[in-house]
Amino acid sequence: MKFTLAVAALAAAVLTPTLAQAQFAKADDAVEYRQSALFLMGNHFGRIGAVVKGDAPFNKDDVAKNAELVATLSKLPWPAFDGGQTNGKSKAKPEVFSDKAKFQQAAEKMETAVAKLNTVAKGGDLASIKTAFGEAAQTCKSCHDNFRAK
């Protein structure tokens, strides 16, 4: 039973970005989707950040759950950028659409870094989590610096 649920969850995580891309008939939908995905990812990443900064108590299970969610969510926003759809609510710089290769590379770096954070978090060692969190945070900052308007 657990195996079947795990396979179903994995299939949903893999297929959701592909299915979502086909559903963006309007720019508003694409922008709202990617902003929502990034908001959720940032929320769970921030929970880990609070622990890393010492603002929240370290609970290895909570950190591991949040890291797993961040890793899963990290795959969601990118298909909503593929169509080049944007609107006045979007903070995406034009470079997101004009330099797609560089943007995709930044997204892949972030996905790799949060996957590493997820793996490290499962081990429960706070020092290792802090290091992996810092590396992941740097990929977020780099992407925001290069591709997100202030």
GROMACS .gro file of C-alpha atoms in nm:
model
  150
    1MET     CA    1   0.000   0.000   0.000
    2LYS     CA    2   0.275   0.246   0.095
    3PHE     CA    3   0.465   0.157  -0.221
    4THR     CA    4   0.158   0.225  -0.437
    5LEU     CA    5   0.104   0.562  -0.269
    6ALA     CA    6   0.471   0.651  -0.313
    7VAL     CA    7   0.457   0.565  -0.684
    8ALA     CA    8   0.138   0.767  -0.727
    9ALA     CA    9   0.291   1.067  -0.547
   10LEU     CA   10   0.606   1.046  -0.758
   11ALA     CA   11   0.405   1.025  -1.079
   12ALA     CA   12   0.201   1.329  -0.975
   13ALA     CA   13   0.516   1.529  -0.895
   14VAL     CA   14   0.670   1.442  -1.230
   15LEU     CA   15   0.359   1.494  -1.440
   16THR     CA   16   0.220   1.805  -1.272
   17PRO     CA   17   0.462   2.051  -1.436
   18THR     CA   18   0.394   1.903  -1.780
   19LEU     CA   19   0.019   1.908  -1.732
   20ALA     CA   20   0.026   2.257  -1.582
   21GLN     CA   21   0.207   2.403  -1.883
   22ALA     CA   22  -0.076   2.296  -2.112
   23GLN     CA   23  -0.328   2.476  -1.890
   24PHE     CA   24  -0.191   2.830  -1.916
   25ALA     CA   25  -0.429   2.977  -2.170
   26LYS     CA   26  -0.387   3.321  -2.013
   27ALA     CA   27  -0.080   3.504  -1.889
   28ASP     CA   28  -0.256   3.571  -1.558
   29ASP     CA   29  -0.287   3.196  -1.501
   30ALA     CA   30   0.081   3.132  -1.569
   31VAL     CA   31   0.193   3.416  -1.343
   32GLU     CA   32  -0.041   3.317  -1.060
   33TYR     CA   33   0.069   2.953  -1.084
   34ARG     CA   34   0.441   3.024  -1.070
   35GLN     CA   35   0.403   3.287  -0.797
   36SER     CA   36   0.198   3.044  -0.590
   37ALA     CA   37   0.452   2.765  -0.632
   38LEU     CA   38   0.741   2.997  -0.545
   39PHE     CA   39   0.550   3.137  -0.246
   40LEU     CA   40   0.493   2.789  -0.103
   41MET     CA   41   0.853   2.691  -0.166
   42GLY     CA   42   0.975   3.009   0.003
   43ASN     CA   43   0.746   2.951   0.298
   44HIS     CA   44   0.883   2.605   0.370
   45PHE     CA   45   1.239   2.713   0.295
   46GLY     CA   46   1.192   2.999   0.542
   47ARG     CA   47   1.091   2.755   0.814
   48ILE     CA   48   1.425   2.581   0.772
   49GLY     CA   49   1.596   2.920   0.764
   50ALA     CA   50   1.446   3.011   1.099
   51VAL     CA   51   1.601   2.698   1.249
   52VAL     CA   52   1.937   2.764   1.080
   53LYS     CA   53   1.940   3.122   1.217
   54GLY     CA   54   1.846   3.003   1.564
   55ASP     CA   55   1.509   3.180   1.558
   56ALA     CA   56   1.320   2.851   1.588
   57PRO     CA   57   1.406   2.536   1.781
   58PHE     CA   58   1.572   2.253   1.591
   59ASN     CA   59   1.339   1.962   1.536
   60LYS     CA   60   1.502   1.725   1.287
   61ASP     CA   61   1.168   1.579   1.178
   62ASP     CA   62   1.020   1.921   1.102
   63VAL     CA   63   1.330   2.028   0.911
   64ALA     CA   64   1.325   1.703   0.712
   65LYS     CA   65   0.955   1.747   0.625
   66ASN     CA   66   1.010   2.105   0.513
   67ALA     CA   67   1.317   2.010   0.309
   68GLU     CA   68   1.122   1.735   0.137
   69LEU     CA   69   0.844   1.978   0.050
   70VAL     CA   70   1.092   2.234  -0.082
   71ALA     CA   71   1.254   1.969  -0.303
   72THR     CA   72   0.915   1.864  -0.441
   73LEU     CA   73   0.794   2.220  -0.492
   74SER     CA   74   1.119   2.320  -0.662
   75LYS     CA   75   1.007   2.147  -0.981
   76LEU     CA   76   0.671   2.321  -1.011
   77PRO     CA   77   0.723   2.685  -1.115
   78TRP     CA   78   0.937   2.640  -1.427
   79PRO     CA   79   0.677   2.521  -1.681
   80ALA     CA   80   0.478   2.838  -1.611
   81PHE     CA   81   0.768   3.040  -1.755
   82ASP     CA   82   0.797   2.835  -2.076
   83GLY     CA   83   0.529   3.013  -2.276
   84GLY     CA   84   0.681   3.355  -2.214
   85GLN     CA   85   0.357   3.467  -2.056
   86THR     CA   86   0.376   3.761  -1.822
   87ASN     CA   87   0.169   4.049  -1.693
   88GLY     CA   88   0.203   4.357  -1.473
   89LYS     CA   89   0.192   4.147  -1.154
   90SER     CA   90   0.498   3.946  -1.253
   91LYS     CA   91   0.837   4.033  -1.110
   92ALA     CA   92   1.017   3.832  -1.377
   93LYS     CA   93   1.278   4.035  -1.562
   94PRO     CA   94   1.278   4.018  -1.943
   95GLU     CA   95   1.596   3.808  -1.920
   96VAL     CA   96   1.386   3.515  -1.798
   97PHE     CA   97   1.240   3.493  -2.146
   98SER     CA   98   1.527   3.629  -2.357
   99ASP     CA   99   1.802   3.417  -2.199
  100LYS     CA  100   1.613   3.093  -2.140
  101ALA     CA  101   1.927   2.879  -2.122
  102LYS     CA  102   2.076   3.084  -1.839
  103PHE     CA  103   1.743   3.089  -1.655
  104GLN     CA  104   1.701   2.712  -1.695
  105GLN     CA  105   2.055   2.659  -1.568
  106ALA     CA  106   1.976   2.869  -1.259
  107ALA     CA  107   1.659   2.668  -1.198
  108GLU     CA  108   1.850   2.341  -1.229
  109LYS     CA  109   2.118   2.462  -0.985
  110MET     CA  110   1.848   2.545  -0.734
  111GLU     CA  111   1.676   2.210  -0.779
  112THR     CA  112   2.008   2.031  -0.727
  113ALA     CA  113   2.088   2.236  -0.417
  114VAL     CA  114   1.748   2.177  -0.255
  115ALA     CA  115   1.768   1.806  -0.340
  116LYS     CA  116   2.099   1.799  -0.152
  117LEU     CA  117   1.938   1.988   0.137
  118ASN     CA  118   1.660   1.729   0.140
  119THR     CA  119   1.911   1.445   0.157
  120VAL     CA  120   2.116   1.613   0.429
  121ALA     CA  121   1.806   1.702   0.631
  122LYS     CA  122   1.706   1.337   0.647
  123GLY     CA  123   2.034   1.272   0.831
  124GLY     CA  124   1.939   1.516   1.106
  125ASP     CA  125   2.282   1.676   1.154
  126LEU     CA  126   2.226   2.049   1.214
  127ALA     CA  127   2.576   2.155   1.106
  128SER     CA  128   2.535   1.975   0.772
  129ILE     CA  129   2.185   2.119   0.732
  130LYS     CA  130   2.321   2.469   0.785
  131THR     CA  131   2.583   2.418   0.515
  132ALA     CA  132   2.336   2.271   0.265
  133PHE     CA  133   2.083   2.543   0.347
  134GLY     CA  134   2.343   2.813   0.279
  135GLU     CA  135   2.426   2.658  -0.057
  136ALA     CA  136   2.059   2.637  -0.152
  137ALA     CA  137   1.994   2.993  -0.034
  138GLN     CA  138   2.278   3.115  -0.254
  139THR     CA  139   2.112   2.963  -0.562
  140CYS     CA  140   1.788   3.140  -0.472
  141LYS     CA  141   1.968   3.471  -0.427
  142SER     CA  142   2.155   3.434  -0.754
  143CYS     CA  143   1.836   3.370  -0.946
  144HIS     CA  144   1.657   3.659  -0.777
  145ASP     CA  145   1.951   3.891  -0.847
  146ASN     CA  146   1.960   3.798  -1.215
  147PHE     CA  147   1.598   3.728  -1.302
  148ARG     CA  148   1.365   3.901  -1.054
  149ALA     CA  149   1.280   4.269  -1.050
  150LYS     CA  150   1.289   4.431  -0.708
   0.00000   0.00000   0.00000
